[in-house]
Coordinates of C-alpha atoms in Angstrom, one line a residue:
M803 CA 21.7 -86.6 -3.8
W804 CA 20.1 -84.9 -0.8
P805 CA 22.2 -84.4 2.3
L806 CA 20.8 -86.3 5.3
K807 CA 21.2 -85.1 8.8
A808 CA 22.9 -87.4 11.2
H809 CA 20.8 -88.6 14.1
D810 CA 21.5 -90.4 17.4
S811 CA 19.7 -93.7 17.0
D812 CA 20.1 -94.6 20.7
A813 CA 18.6 -91.3 21.7
A814 CA 15.8 -91.7 19.2
S815 CA 15.0 -95.2 20.7
R816 CA 14.9 -93.7 24.2
L817 CA 12.5 -91.0 23.1
V818 CA 10.2 -93.6 21.5
E819 CA 10.3 -95.6 24.7
S820 CA 9.8 -92.8 27.2
L821 CA 7.3 -90.6 25.2
K822 CA 5.5 -93.3 23.1
I823 CA 6.0 -91.3 20.0
P824 CA 6.5 -92.7 16.4
P825 CA 10.1 -93.6 15.6
L826 CA 10.0 -91.3 12.6
L827 CA 9.2 -88.3 14.8
A828 CA 11.9 -89.4 17.3
R829 CA 14.5 -89.5 14.5
V830 CA 13.6 -86.0 13.3
L831 CA 13.9 -84.7 16.9
S832 CA 17.2 -86.4 17.4
A833 CA 18.5 -85.0 14.1
R834 CA 17.6 -81.5 15.4
G835 CA 19.6 -82.0 18.6
I836 CA 16.6 -82.9 20.8
T837 CA 17.9 -86.0 22.4
T838 CA 16.7 -86.2 26.0
T839 CA 13.2 -86.8 27.3
E840 CA 13.2 -83.4 29.1
E841 CA 14.3 -81.6 26.0
A842 CA 11.6 -83.4 23.9
I843 CA 8.8 -82.6 26.5
R844 CA 9.8 -78.9 26.5
F845 CA 9.7 -78.8 22.7
L846 CA 6.6 -80.9 22.0
S847 CA 4.6 -79.7 25.0
P848 CA 5.9 -76.3 26.0
R849 CA 4.5 -74.6 29.0
L850 CA 4.7 -71.0 30.1
S851 CA 6.4 -72.3 33.3
H852 CA 9.3 -73.2 31.0
M853 CA 9.9 -69.5 30.2
N854 CA 13.2 -68.0 31.0
D855 CA 13.5 -65.7 34.0
P856 CA 13.1 -62.1 32.7
F857 CA 15.7 -60.9 35.2
T858 CA 18.4 -62.8 33.2
I859 CA 18.2 -59.9 30.8
P860 CA 20.7 -57.2 31.7
G861 CA 19.0 -54.0 33.0
M862 CA 15.5 -55.7 33.3
E863 CA 15.4 -55.5 37.1
K864 CA 16.3 -51.8 37.1
A865 CA 13.7 -51.1 34.4
A866 CA 10.9 -53.0 36.2
L867 CA 11.7 -51.4 39.6
R868 CA 11.4 -47.9 38.2
L869 CA 8.1 -48.8 36.4
A870 CA 6.8 -50.4 39.6
K871 CA 7.5 -47.1 41.4
A872 CA 5.7 -45.2 38.7
V873 CA 2.7 -47.5 38.9
Q874 CA 2.5 -47.1 42.7
N875 CA 2.9 -43.3 42.5
G876 CA 0.3 -42.9 39.7
E877 CA 2.7 -41.4 37.2
T878 CA 1.8 -41.0 33.6
I879 CA 3.9 -43.2 31.3
V880 CA 4.6 -42.8 27.6
V881 CA 5.5 -45.9 25.6
H882 CA 7.7 -45.2 22.5
G883 CA 7.3 -47.9 19.8
D884 CA 8.5 -48.4 16.3
Y885 CA 6.6 -48.4 13.0
D886 CA 6.9 -52.1 12.0
A887 CA 4.7 -55.0 13.2
D888 CA 7.1 -55.9 16.0
G889 CA 7.3 -52.3 17.3
V890 CA 3.6 -51.7 17.0
S891 CA 2.6 -54.9 18.8
A892 CA 5.2 -54.2 21.5
A893 CA 3.8 -50.6 22.1
V894 CA 0.3 -51.9 22.2
L895 CA 1.1 -54.7 24.7
L896 CA 2.9 -52.4 27.2
T897 CA 0.4 -49.6 26.9
L898 CA -2.6 -52.0 27.5
F899 CA -0.8 -53.7 30.4
L900 CA -0.1 -50.4 32.1
R901 CA -3.7 -49.3 31.6
A902 CA -4.9 -52.5 33.0
L903 CA -2.9 -51.6 36.2
G904 CA -4.9 -48.4 36.3
V905 CA -2.0 -46.2 35.1
K906 CA -2.4 -43.4 32.6
A907 CA -0.4 -44.7 29.7
E908 CA -0.1 -43.4 26.1
F909 CA 1.8 -44.7 23.1
Y910 CA 4.0 -42.8 20.7
I911 CA 5.1 -44.2 17.3
P912 CA 7.3 -42.1 15.1
H913 CA 6.4 -41.4 11.4
R914 CA 8.5 -43.6 9.3
I915 CA 9.6 -40.9 6.8
D916 CA 9.4 -37.7 8.8
E917 CA 11.1 -39.1 12.0
G918 CA 12.7 -42.3 11.0
H919 CA 13.8 -45.3 13.1
G920 CA 14.6 -45.1 16.8
I921 CA 13.8 -42.5 19.4
S922 CA 12.3 -39.3 17.9
L923 CA 13.0 -36.1 19.7
L924 CA 9.5 -35.0 18.7
V925 CA 8.3 -37.2 21.5
G926 CA 9.4 -34.4 23.8
D927 CA 6.4 -32.4 22.7
F928 CA 4.1 -35.4 23.2
L929 CA 5.5 -35.9 26.7
K930 CA 4.6 -32.3 27.6
R931 CA 1.1 -32.6 26.3
T932 CA 0.5 -35.7 28.3
G933 CA 2.2 -34.4 31.4
S934 CA 4.5 -37.4 31.5
H935 CA 8.1 -37.4 32.7
I936 CA 8.7 -41.1 32.0
L937 CA 9.4 -42.6 28.5
V938 CA 9.7 -46.3 28.0
T939 CA 11.0 -47.5 24.6
V940 CA 10.1 -50.9 23.0
D941 CA 11.9 -52.3 20.0
C942 CA 14.2 -49.2 19.7
G943 CA 16.5 -46.9 21.5
I944 CA 19.7 -49.0 22.1
R945 CA 21.7 -46.8 19.7
N946 CA 20.0 -43.5 20.5
V947 CA 22.7 -42.1 22.8
E948 CA 22.3 -38.4 21.8
E949 CA 18.5 -38.5 21.8
V950 CA 18.3 -40.1 25.3
K951 CA 20.8 -37.6 26.6
A952 CA 18.7 -34.7 25.2
L953 CA 15.5 -36.1 26.8
Q954 CA 17.1 -36.8 30.1
D955 CA 18.6 -33.2 30.1
K956 CA 15.1 -31.9 29.8
G957 CA 14.0 -33.8 32.9
C958 CA 12.5 -36.9 31.3
E959 CA 13.5 -40.3 32.6
V960 CA 14.1 -42.7 29.8
I961 CA 13.9 -46.5 30.1
V962 CA 15.2 -48.3 27.0
T963 CA 14.1 -51.8 26.2
D964 CA 15.3 -53.2 22.9
H965 CA 16.5 -56.3 21.2
H966 CA 18.9 -54.8 18.6
L967 CA 22.6 -54.9 18.8
P968 CA 24.1 -52.2 21.0
G969 CA 26.8 -49.8 19.8
D970 CA 30.1 -49.0 21.5
E971 CA 28.3 -46.6 23.8
L972 CA 25.0 -47.2 25.6
P973 CA 22.4 -44.5 26.0
P974 CA 22.6 -42.7 29.3
A975 CA 19.1 -43.8 30.3
T976 CA 17.6 -44.6 33.7
A977 CA 17.7 -48.2 32.7
V978 CA 18.7 -50.1 29.6
A979 CA 17.3 -53.6 29.1
D980 CA 18.5 -55.7 26.1
P981 CA 19.2 -59.4 25.9
L982 CA 22.2 -58.7 23.6
L983 CA 24.0 -56.6 26.2
A984 CA 27.4 -57.8 27.3
G985 CA 27.2 -60.3 30.2
S986 CA 23.7 -61.3 29.4
A987 CA 22.6 -64.6 31.0
Y988 CA 19.4 -64.8 28.8
K989 CA 19.3 -67.8 26.5
G990 CA 17.7 -67.0 23.2
H991 CA 17.0 -64.3 20.6
L992 CA 13.9 -62.3 21.4
S993 CA 11.9 -59.9 19.2
G994 CA 11.1 -56.4 20.5
V995 CA 7.7 -57.5 21.7
G996 CA 9.3 -60.5 23.3
V997 CA 11.4 -58.1 25.4
A998 CA 8.3 -56.1 26.2
F999 CA 6.6 -59.2 27.4
M1000 CA 9.5 -60.0 29.6
L1001 CA 9.2 -56.5 31.0
V1002 CA 5.6 -56.8 32.0
T1003 CA 6.3 -60.3 33.4
A1004 CA 9.0 -58.7 35.6
L1005 CA 6.8 -55.8 36.5
R1006 CA 3.9 -58.0 37.6
R1007 CA 6.3 -60.0 39.8
L1008 CA 7.6 -57.0 41.5
L1009 CA 4.1 -55.5 42.0
R1010 CA 3.0 -58.8 43.5
E1011 CA 5.9 -58.8 45.9
K1012 CA 5.0 -55.2 46.9
G1013 CA 1.4 -56.3 47.6
W1014 CA -0.2 -54.4 44.7
F1015 CA -2.6 -57.1 43.8
R1016 CA -4.1 -57.5 47.3
A1017 CA -6.7 -54.9 46.3
E1018 CA -6.4 -55.3 42.5
E1019 CA -7.1 -58.4 40.4
E1020 CA -3.8 -59.9 39.1
I1021 CA -3.5 -59.5 35.3
N1022 CA -3.4 -62.7 33.2
L1023 CA -0.3 -62.3 31.0
K1024 CA -1.6 -65.0 28.7
S1025 CA -4.1 -62.5 27.3
F1026 CA -1.3 -60.6 25.7
L1027 CA 0.4 -63.5 23.9
D1028 CA -1.5 -62.9 20.6
L1029 CA 0.3 -59.6 20.3
V1030 CA 3.6 -61.3 21.2
A1031 CA 3.0 -63.9 18.5
I1032 CA 2.4 -61.3 15.8
G1033 CA 5.6 -59.4 16.5
T1034 CA 7.7 -62.5 17.0
V1035 CA 6.7 -64.1 13.7
A1036 CA 6.8 -60.8 11.8
D1037 CA 10.4 -60.0 13.0
V1038 CA 11.5 -63.5 11.9
V1039 CA 13.3 -64.5 15.1
P1040 CA 13.9 -68.2 15.7
L1041 CA 10.8 -70.0 16.9
T1042 CA 12.7 -71.8 19.6
G1043 CA 12.8 -71.5 23.4
D1044 CA 10.6 -68.7 24.7
N1045 CA 9.6 -67.6 21.2
R1046 CA 8.1 -71.0 20.6
L1047 CA 6.1 -70.7 23.8
F1048 CA 4.9 -67.2 22.9
V1049 CA 3.8 -68.2 19.4
K1050 CA 2.2 -71.5 20.4
Y1051 CA 0.0 -69.9 23.1
G1052 CA -0.5 -66.7 21.1
L1053 CA -2.0 -68.7 18.2
K1054 CA -4.3 -70.6 20.5
L1055 CA -5.6 -67.3 21.8
M1056 CA -6.2 -66.0 18.3
Q1057 CA -8.0 -69.1 17.3
T1058 CA -10.3 -69.1 20.3
S1059 CA -10.7 -65.6 21.7
P1060 CA -9.2 -63.1 19.1
R1061 CA -9.2 -59.4 20.0
P1062 CA -11.5 -57.5 17.5
G1063 CA -8.6 -56.0 15.6
I1064 CA -7.0 -59.3 14.8
Q1065 CA -10.3 -61.0 13.9
A1066 CA -11.0 -58.1 11.6
L1067 CA -7.6 -58.3 10.0
A1068 CA -8.1 -62.0 9.4
E1069 CA -11.5 -61.3 7.8
V1070 CA -10.3 -58.7 5.3
A1071 CA -7.3 -61.0 4.4
G1072 CA -9.8 -63.8 3.6
L1073 CA -8.7 -66.0 6.6
K1074 CA -10.7 -67.8 9.3
Y1075 CA -9.4 -66.8 12.6
Q1076 CA -10.0 -70.3 14.0
Q1077 CA -7.4 -71.6 11.6
L1078 CA -4.7 -68.9 11.9
N1079 CA -1.1 -70.1 11.7
T1080 CA 2.4 -68.7 11.5
W1081 CA 2.3 -68.5 7.7
D1082 CA -0.9 -66.4 7.9
I1083 CA 0.8 -64.0 10.4
A1084 CA 3.9 -63.7 8.3
F1085 CA 2.3 -63.2 4.9
K1086 CA -1.2 -61.9 5.6
L1087 CA -1.6 -60.1 8.9
A1088 CA 1.9 -58.6 9.3
P1089 CA 2.0 -57.0 5.8
R1090 CA -1.2 -55.3 6.5
I1091 CA 0.0 -54.0 9.9
N1092 CA 3.3 -52.9 8.3
A1093 CA 1.4 -51.2 5.4
A1094 CA 0.2 -48.5 7.9
G1095 CA 3.7 -47.4 8.7
R1096 CA 5.0 -47.8 5.1
M1097 CA 2.2 -45.8 3.4
L1098 CA 0.7 -43.5 6.1
H1099 CA 1.3 -43.8 9.9
A1100 CA 1.8 -46.9 12.0
G1101 CA -0.4 -45.4 14.7
Q1102 CA -3.4 -46.6 12.7
A1103 CA -2.3 -50.2 13.1
A1104 CA -1.8 -49.7 16.9
K1105 CA -5.2 -48.2 17.3
L1106 CA -6.7 -51.2 15.4
L1107 CA -5.0 -53.7 17.7
M1108 CA -6.4 -51.8 20.7
E1109 CA -9.9 -51.4 19.3
E1110 CA -12.6 -53.2 21.4
D1111 CA -15.5 -52.6 19.1
Y1112 CA -15.7 -55.1 16.2
E1113 CA -17.5 -52.8 13.7
R1114 CA -14.9 -50.1 14.2
A1115 CA -12.2 -52.7 13.9
I1116 CA -13.6 -53.9 10.6
A1117 CA -13.4 -50.3 9.3
G1118 CA -9.8 -49.9 10.5
A1119 CA -8.8 -53.3 9.0
R1120 CA -10.3 -52.4 5.6
E1121 CA -8.2 -49.2 5.6
L1122 CA -5.0 -51.3 6.3
H1123 CA -6.1 -53.7 3.5
R1124 CA -6.4 -50.7 1.2
L1125 CA -3.0 -49.3 2.2
N1126 CA -1.5 -52.8 1.7
A1127 CA -2.8 -52.8 -1.9
E1128 CA -1.2 -49.4 -2.4
R1129 CA 2.0 -50.7 -1.0
Q1130 CA 2.0 -53.7 -3.4
K1131 CA 1.5 -51.4 -6.4
A1132 CA 4.3 -49.0 -5.3
E1133 CA 6.6 -51.9 -4.6
T1134 CA 6.1 -53.3 -8.1
E1135 CA 6.8 -50.0 -9.8
I1136 CA 9.9 -49.2 -7.7
L1137 CA 11.3 -52.7 -8.1
R1138 CA 11.1 -52.4 -11.9
E1139 CA 12.9 -49.0 -11.8
A1140 CA 15.4 -50.5 -9.3
E1141 CA 16.3 -53.4 -11.5
E1142 CA 16.7 -51.1 -14.5
S1143 CA 19.0 -49.0 -12.4
V1144 CA 21.1 -52.0 -11.4
L1145 CA 21.5 -53.1 -15.0
S1146 CA 22.1 -49.7 -16.6
A1147 CA 24.8 -48.7 -14.1
V1148 CA 26.5 -52.2 -14.1
Y1149 CA 25.9 -52.3 -10.4
E1150 CA 25.5 -56.0 -10.5
D1151 CA 29.3 -56.4 -10.7
H1152 CA 29.7 -54.5 -7.4
P1153 CA 30.1 -56.4 -4.1
V1154 CA 27.4 -54.1 -2.6
I1155 CA 24.5 -52.7 -4.7
V1156 CA 23.6 -49.1 -3.9
I1157 CA 20.7 -47.7 -5.8
A1158 CA 18.9 -44.3 -5.3
S1159 CA 16.2 -42.2 -6.9
E1160 CA 14.1 -39.2 -6.3
G1161 CA 10.6 -39.9 -5.1
W1162 CA 11.0 -43.5 -4.2
N1163 CA 8.7 -44.3 -1.2
P1164 CA 11.1 -45.2 1.6
G1165 CA 8.3 -47.3 3.1
V1166 CA 8.6 -50.1 0.5
L1167 CA 12.4 -49.9 -0.1
G1168 CA 13.1 -52.7 2.4
I1169 CA 11.0 -55.1 0.4
V1170 CA 12.6 -53.9 -2.9
A1171 CA 16.2 -54.3 -1.4
A1172 CA 15.3 -57.8 -0.3
R1173 CA 14.1 -58.7 -3.9
I1174 CA 17.4 -57.4 -5.3
V1175 CA 19.3 -59.5 -2.7
E1176 CA 17.4 -62.6 -3.8
K1177 CA 18.2 -62.0 -7.4
Y1178 CA 21.9 -61.1 -7.2
G1179 CA 23.0 -62.7 -3.9
K1180 CA 24.6 -59.4 -2.8
P1181 CA 23.8 -56.8 -0.1
C1182 CA 21.6 -54.0 -1.5
I1183 CA 20.9 -50.5 -0.2
A1184 CA 18.0 -48.8 -1.8
I1185 CA 17.6 -45.1 -1.1
G1186 CA 14.6 -42.8 -1.7
I1187 CA 15.3 -39.1 -1.9
L1188 CA 12.6 -36.9 -0.4
D1189 CA 12.8 -33.3 0.7
E1190 CA 16.6 -33.2 0.3
C1191 CA 17.1 -36.2 2.5
G1192 CA 18.1 -39.8 1.4
I1193 CA 16.2 -42.4 3.4
G1194 CA 17.4 -45.9 2.7
S1195 CA 16.8 -49.6 3.6
A1196 CA 19.5 -52.2 3.4
R1197 CA 19.2 -56.0 3.2
A1198 CA 21.9 -58.6 3.0
P1199 CA 22.3 -62.3 2.3
E1200 CA 23.4 -64.8 4.9
G1201 CA 27.0 -64.3 6.1
V1202 CA 27.1 -60.5 5.7
N1203 CA 26.7 -58.1 8.6
L1204 CA 25.2 -54.8 7.5
V1205 CA 25.7 -53.1 10.9
E1206 CA 29.4 -53.7 10.6
I1207 CA 29.6 -52.5 7.1
L1208 CA 27.6 -49.3 7.8
S1209 CA 29.6 -48.6 10.9
A1210 CA 32.7 -48.4 8.7
V1211 CA 31.2 -45.6 6.7
S1212 CA 29.1 -44.0 9.4
G1213 CA 30.9 -40.7 9.0
L1214 CA 28.9 -40.2 5.8
L1215 CA 25.5 -41.0 7.4
I1216 CA 23.1 -38.9 9.3
S1217 CA 21.9 -42.0 11.2
Y1218 CA 21.7 -45.8 10.8
G1219 CA 20.7 -48.9 12.8
G1220 CA 19.2 -52.3 12.5
H1221 CA 20.3 -56.0 12.4
A1222 CA 23.0 -57.9 10.6
A1223 CA 20.6 -58.7 7.7
A1224 CA 18.4 -55.7 7.7
A1225 CA 19.1 -52.0 8.5
G1226 CA 18.0 -48.5 7.8
L1227 CA 19.9 -45.3 7.2
R1228 CA 19.6 -41.6 6.4
I1229 CA 22.1 -39.7 4.3
A1230 CA 22.5 -36.3 2.5
P1231 CA 21.8 -36.9 -1.2
E1232 CA 25.0 -35.2 -2.3
L1233 CA 27.0 -37.8 -0.3
I1234 CA 25.4 -40.9 -2.0
D1235 CA 28.1 -41.3 -4.6
D1236 CA 30.9 -41.0 -2.0
F1237 CA 28.9 -43.5 0.2
R1238 CA 28.7 -46.0 -2.7
Q1239 CA 32.4 -45.6 -3.4
Q1240 CA 33.5 -46.1 0.2
L1241 CA 31.2 -49.1 0.5
L1242 CA 32.8 -50.7 -2.5
E1243 CA 36.2 -50.4 -0.7
V1244 CA 34.9 -51.6 2.6
A1245 CA 32.9 -54.5 1.1
A1246 CA 35.5 -55.6 -1.5
G1247 CA 36.5 -58.7 0.6
I1248 CA 33.1 -59.8 1.8
N1249 CA 31.4 -62.9 0.5
A1250 CA 27.9 -64.1 1.2
V1251 CA 27.6 -67.6 2.4
E1252 CA 26.5 -69.8 -0.5
K1253 CA 23.0 -71.1 0.2
A1254 CA 23.3 -74.8 0.5
S1255 CA 20.6 -77.3 0.0
R1256 CA 18.6 -77.8 3.2
P1257 CA 19.4 -81.2 4.6
V1258 CA 16.8 -83.8 5.0
D1259 CA 15.8 -84.5 8.7
A1260 CA 15.1 -88.2 8.4
E1261 CA 14.5 -91.1 6.1
A1262 CA 11.2 -93.0 6.2
V1263 CA 10.2 -96.4 4.8
P1264 CA 6.9 -96.6 2.9
S1265 CA 5.2 -98.3 5.8
E1266 CA 5.7 -95.2 8.0
L1267 CA 3.6 -93.0 5.6
R1268 CA 0.5 -93.4 7.7
T1269 CA -2.1 -91.0 9.1
E1270 CA -1.4 -91.5 12.8
I1271 CA 2.4 -91.0 12.3
F1272 CA 1.9 -87.8 10.2
Q1273 CA -0.6 -86.5 12.8
A1274 CA 2.1 -86.8 15.5
F1275 CA 4.1 -84.0 13.7
Q1276 CA 1.5 -81.5 14.7
Y1277 CA 3.3 -81.3 18.1
M1278 CA 6.3 -79.8 16.3
E1279 CA 4.3 -76.7 15.4
P1280 CA 4.4 -73.8 15.3
Y1281 CA 6.9 -73.8 12.3
G1282 CA 8.9 -70.9 11.3
E1283 CA 12.4 -69.4 11.5
G1284 CA 14.6 -71.8 13.5
N1285 CA 12.0 -74.6 13.4
P1286 CA 11.2 -75.3 9.7
R1287 CA 8.7 -77.9 8.6
P1288 CA 10.5 -81.3 8.7
L1289 CA 11.8 -82.7 5.4
I1290 CA 11.5 -86.5 5.0
L1291 CA 13.1 -88.7 2.4
T1292 CA 11.4 -91.9 1.2
R1293 CA 13.1 -94.0 -1.5
G1294 CA 11.6 -96.4 -4.0
L1295 CA 8.0 -95.2 -4.2
R1296 CA 6.1 -96.5 -7.3
V1297 CA 4.1 -94.0 -9.3
L1298 CA 0.6 -95.1 -10.0
R1299 CA -0.6 -92.0 -11.9
A1300 CA -0.1 -88.2 -12.0
I1301 CA -2.7 -85.6 -12.6
N1302 CA -2.1 -82.0 -13.6
L1303 CA -4.0 -79.5 -11.6
E1304 CA -4.9 -75.8 -12.2
G1305 CA -2.1 -73.4 -11.4
G1306 CA 0.7 -75.7 -12.5
H1307 CA 0.3 -78.1 -9.5
L1308 CA 0.7 -81.8 -9.8
K1309 CA -1.1 -84.6 -7.8
I1310 CA 0.7 -87.9 -7.7
F1311 CA -0.6 -91.3 -6.5
F1312 CA 2.0 -93.7 -5.1
A1313 CA 1.6 -97.4 -4.2
G1314 CA 1.8 -97.6 -0.4
A1315 CA 2.6 -100.4 1.9
E1316 CA -1.1 -100.7 2.9
K1317 CA -3.0 -98.3 0.6
D1318 CA -2.3 -95.7 -2.0
I1319 CA -0.6 -92.5 -0.9
Q1320 CA -1.2 -89.0 -2.4
G1321 CA 1.5 -86.4 -3.0
L1322 CA 1.3 -82.8 -4.1
I1323 CA 3.9 -80.7 -5.9
F1324 CA 3.0 -77.0 -6.0
G1325 CA 3.7 -74.9 -9.1
M1326 CA 6.2 -77.2 -10.8
A1327 CA 4.1 -79.6 -12.8
D1328 CA 6.1 -78.8 -16.0
H1329 CA 9.3 -79.7 -14.3
Y1330 CA 8.1 -83.3 -13.7
S1331 CA 6.4 -83.9 -17.0
W1332 CA 8.6 -87.0 -17.4
L1333 CA 6.8 -88.9 -14.7
A1334 CA 4.9 -91.9 -15.9
P1335 CA 3.0 -94.8 -14.2
G1336 CA 5.3 -97.5 -13.0
D1337 CA 8.3 -95.1 -12.4
I1338 CA 10.2 -95.8 -9.2
V1339 CA 11.2 -92.5 -7.5
D1340 CA 12.8 -91.1 -4.4
V1341 CA 10.7 -88.3 -2.8
V1342 CA 11.6 -85.5 -0.4
F1343 CA 8.5 -84.2 1.4
T1344 CA 6.9 -82.6 4.4
P1345 CA 4.4 -84.9 6.1
A1346 CA 0.8 -83.5 6.0
V1347 CA -2.7 -84.6 6.6
D1348 CA -5.8 -83.8 4.6
Q1349 CA -9.1 -83.6 6.6
W1350 CA -12.6 -83.5 5.1
E1351 CA -15.3 -83.7 7.8
D1352 CA -14.5 -86.9 9.6
Y1353 CA -12.2 -88.3 6.9
I1354 CA -8.5 -87.9 7.5
S1355 CA -5.7 -89.1 5.1
P1356 CA -2.0 -88.5 4.9
Y1357 CA -0.3 -86.9 2.0
L1358 CA 3.2 -85.9 0.9
K1359 CA 3.8 -82.1 0.4
I1360 CA 6.6 -82.8 -2.1
T1361 CA 9.7 -80.6 -2.2
E1362 CA 11.6 -82.6 -4.8
L1363 CA 11.7 -86.0 -6.4
S1364 CA 14.0 -87.9 -8.7
P1365 CA 14.3 -91.4 -10.3
S1366 CA 15.5 -94.0 -7.9
K1367 CA 19.1 -95.2 -8.5

């Protein structure tokens, strides 16, 4: 039996009346807590005017004021990013925005292995070469207390913008802007590039108030939302509130006027940029952007996103495509070794799995750790030992906070940081065994939240399985974290016939209220070999439409089905 979300039938009826939407869509919205007309309009037809005020983020006004002064004074600014898709897109966004203002701006992204996560002190040499005394971080810095102090002591002003959890002590920077700081009035959970977009929004507002744009053309912030969409989807933050706005408008920009680097990435990934969606970003574009940092240097990805010439962009995209293939090969080999290590050392009985080996590429260990978590349902820390340093990636299932766990054993670590479910660390190789033992003691009482079946959003009668009703669900896009594709239950459908397709897929024809309805099950045809014409079944599905030239028909993207009772 599938759990069914409760919905407010009165609220659903009001939505149908006020918005003229199908009752099925109204029931889904109600089940997701969207019950008023205003809430539904903001969700179904979001506008940039709905965006939260950037100054609700603690430290944002101070950061924007200092940058406004730097712009007016013609100071050189260095943007310090991070080596993942979020950090890269954030660095590109802020650098391009500052350059559009006429400012000399450069970006600095640390080498994943040689410098690690967070602010790298090697940026000091870069600041000297560029003649800059102002460093702005994006997607990093909130826990780099000592690094910020060292840079400030050398005469560099540091502005930290981040979206990670702060530690007990904040860095002594000129300004620290982070929506997770105590006392924050910001509503939502931004990515690093989301915070960077809030920063440029705040900066543009201040410059407008100071009369900067009387002589200069005001910059259209919409032109940067493709970058915001990439980092937001790649960092798996909830696609609600501002993030939903960013991704919805960012996708429109990619589909109509893509920057050369994004168009080139889509081409090498076998995608049509006119049809890009959140799945394409998450599983096609972002992995290729991330491959640069995992296998070589993330600066390559940043340069690609900044490239204005399409031919050069294609060459850069092909290189990222090649690096991604290398990443996939290395990941497969290391995962095999990691699983052998888990089994041979009986680590699967431990509450936290810690595995380490000489020569493992740290760039792919996050993916490897995630695979181990999927298999064993326990936190995993995978450590590669290179040049007498252990560089590790940690992943955890729902309900486990890695930052809290690592904080309890931080005395053994050179450095660490990250989110509740994903973190990175550095450790001396000779301390790994002690680290594992202490972790076992710290984590002895932790339990991951058992993953329950996802509840069904609403129930539909067969007469509601129609094209115009399914088409209405396009207004719920973009889908992703925090806004999954709706699950609908329909009971008592009669099977007319089932056809096995290549790849283990199954196409099923059901008798509909007006005409036959098609359903597709992906990769599980053998599981439903019992199906026969005349069977009466209950089906859980996502509503979808199939379009071929001018012909449009509804179909059920089936998650599960069972005999009716």
